[in-house]
XYZ file of N, CA and C in Angstrom:
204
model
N 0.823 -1.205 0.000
C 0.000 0.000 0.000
C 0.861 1.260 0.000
N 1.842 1.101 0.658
C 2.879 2.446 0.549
C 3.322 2.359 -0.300
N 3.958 1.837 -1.391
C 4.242 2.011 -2.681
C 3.212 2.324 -3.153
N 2.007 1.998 -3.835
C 1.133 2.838 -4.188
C 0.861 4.044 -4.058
N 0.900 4.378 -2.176
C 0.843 5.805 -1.981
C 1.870 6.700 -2.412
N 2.954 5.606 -2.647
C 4.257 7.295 -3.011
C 3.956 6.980 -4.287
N 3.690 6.483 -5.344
C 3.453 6.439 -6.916
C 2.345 7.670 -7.059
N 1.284 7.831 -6.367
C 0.141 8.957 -6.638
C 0.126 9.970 -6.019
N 1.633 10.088 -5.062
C 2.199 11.084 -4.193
C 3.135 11.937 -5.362
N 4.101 10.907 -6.126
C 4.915 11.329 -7.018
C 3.988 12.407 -8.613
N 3.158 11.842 -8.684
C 2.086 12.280 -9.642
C 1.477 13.795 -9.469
N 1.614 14.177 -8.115
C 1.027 15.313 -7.872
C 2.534 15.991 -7.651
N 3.398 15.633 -6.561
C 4.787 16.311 -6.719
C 5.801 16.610 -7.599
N 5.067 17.316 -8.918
C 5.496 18.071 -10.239
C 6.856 17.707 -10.587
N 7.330 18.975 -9.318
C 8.477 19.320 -9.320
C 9.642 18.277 -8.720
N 8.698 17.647 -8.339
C 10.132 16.332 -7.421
C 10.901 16.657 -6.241
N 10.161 17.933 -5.171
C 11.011 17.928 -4.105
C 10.559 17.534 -3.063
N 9.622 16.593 -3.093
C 8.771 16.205 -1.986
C 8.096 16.501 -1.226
N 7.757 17.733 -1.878
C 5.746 18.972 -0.885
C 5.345 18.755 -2.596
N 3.936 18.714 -2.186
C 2.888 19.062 -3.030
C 2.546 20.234 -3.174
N 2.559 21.150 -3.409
C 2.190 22.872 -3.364
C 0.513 23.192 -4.048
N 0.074 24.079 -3.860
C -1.567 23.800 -4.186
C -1.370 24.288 -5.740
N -0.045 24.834 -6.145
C -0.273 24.864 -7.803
C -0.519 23.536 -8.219
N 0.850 22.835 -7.940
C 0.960 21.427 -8.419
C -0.274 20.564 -8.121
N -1.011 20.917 -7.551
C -2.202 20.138 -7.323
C -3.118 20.276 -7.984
N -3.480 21.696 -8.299
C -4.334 22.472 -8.874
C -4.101 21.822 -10.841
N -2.576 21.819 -10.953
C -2.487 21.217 -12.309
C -2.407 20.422 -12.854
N -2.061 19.058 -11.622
C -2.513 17.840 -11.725
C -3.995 17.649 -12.036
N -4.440 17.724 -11.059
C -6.177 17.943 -11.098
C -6.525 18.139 -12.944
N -6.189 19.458 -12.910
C -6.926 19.928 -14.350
C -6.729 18.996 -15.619
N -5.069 18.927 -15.335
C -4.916 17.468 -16.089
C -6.050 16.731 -16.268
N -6.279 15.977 -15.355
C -6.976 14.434 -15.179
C -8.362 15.211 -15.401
N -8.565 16.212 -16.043
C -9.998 16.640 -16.174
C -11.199 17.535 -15.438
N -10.670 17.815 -14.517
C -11.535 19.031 -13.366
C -10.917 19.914 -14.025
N -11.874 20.708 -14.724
C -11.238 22.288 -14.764
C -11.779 23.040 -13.805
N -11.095 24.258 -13.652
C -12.008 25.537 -13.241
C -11.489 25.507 -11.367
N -10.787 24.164 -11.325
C -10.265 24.419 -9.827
C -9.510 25.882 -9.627
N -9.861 26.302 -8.562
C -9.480 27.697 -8.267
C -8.039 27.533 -7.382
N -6.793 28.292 -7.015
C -5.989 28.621 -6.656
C -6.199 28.493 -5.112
N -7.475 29.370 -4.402
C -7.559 29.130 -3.636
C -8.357 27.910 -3.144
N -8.961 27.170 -4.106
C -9.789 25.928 -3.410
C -8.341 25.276 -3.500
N -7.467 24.826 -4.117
C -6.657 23.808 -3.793
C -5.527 24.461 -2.757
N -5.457 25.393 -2.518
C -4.918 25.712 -1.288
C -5.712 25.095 0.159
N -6.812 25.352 -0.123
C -7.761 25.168 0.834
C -7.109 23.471 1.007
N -7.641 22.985 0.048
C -7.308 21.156 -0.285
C -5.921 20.722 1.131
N -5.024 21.545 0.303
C -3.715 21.826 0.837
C -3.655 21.817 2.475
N -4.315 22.958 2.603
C -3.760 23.411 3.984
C -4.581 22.517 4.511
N -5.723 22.282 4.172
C -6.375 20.436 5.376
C -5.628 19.492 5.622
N -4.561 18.878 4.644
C -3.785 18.104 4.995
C -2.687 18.296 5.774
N -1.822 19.372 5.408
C -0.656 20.231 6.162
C -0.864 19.922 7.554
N -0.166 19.360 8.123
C 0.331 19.179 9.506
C 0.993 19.898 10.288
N 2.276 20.823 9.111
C 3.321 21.302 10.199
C 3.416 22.826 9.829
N 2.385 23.347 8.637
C 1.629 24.873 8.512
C 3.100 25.209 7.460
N 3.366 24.019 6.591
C 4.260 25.170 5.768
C 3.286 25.533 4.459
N 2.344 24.925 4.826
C 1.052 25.127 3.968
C 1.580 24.292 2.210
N 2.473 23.272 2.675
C 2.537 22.257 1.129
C 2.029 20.520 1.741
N 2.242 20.034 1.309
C 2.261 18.303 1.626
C 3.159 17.617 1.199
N 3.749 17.121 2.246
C 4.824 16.159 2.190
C 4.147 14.986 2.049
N 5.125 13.909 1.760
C 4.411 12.542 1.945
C 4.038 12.027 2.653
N 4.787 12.338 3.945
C 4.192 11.974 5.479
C 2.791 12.486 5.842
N 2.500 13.727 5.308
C 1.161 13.821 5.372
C 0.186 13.653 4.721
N 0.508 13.194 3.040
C -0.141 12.423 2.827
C -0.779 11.114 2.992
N 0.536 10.645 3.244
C 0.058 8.997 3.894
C -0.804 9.068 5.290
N -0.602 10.205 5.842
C -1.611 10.087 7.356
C -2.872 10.495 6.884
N -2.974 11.068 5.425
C -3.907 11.449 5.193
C -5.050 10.529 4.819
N -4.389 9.522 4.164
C -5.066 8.423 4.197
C -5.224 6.943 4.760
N -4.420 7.564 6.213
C -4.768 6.753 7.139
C -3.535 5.293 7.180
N -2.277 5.276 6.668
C -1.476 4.544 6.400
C -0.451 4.877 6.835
């Protein structure tokens, strides 16, 4: 299951430094077909998961995010 999670962790982390930032999310997303996501809704997205308020997502908080 953790390999899985860092494969769809890697998918959103664009840039490859290991935070998700709410752009990179925002353009993943649109990718895969949601348009019209706003800047600040995937911030919003963002900062729910954020644990330690640098306001990106690491993998560690992703994986707590889904409970793994």
């Amino acid at each position: 299951m953790a390999a899985a999670a860092r494969k769809v962790f890697d998918q959103y982390d664009v840039d490859g430094d290991g935070q998700v930032t709410a752009e990179e999310y925002r353009k993943v997303v649109e990718e895969l077909g949601e348009s019209g996501i706003t800047t600040e809704a995937a911030q919003d997205f963002i900062d729910s998961l954020d644990s330690d308020g640098d306001r990106t997502v690491s993998f560690e908080e992703f994986r707590a995010s889904m409970g793994i």
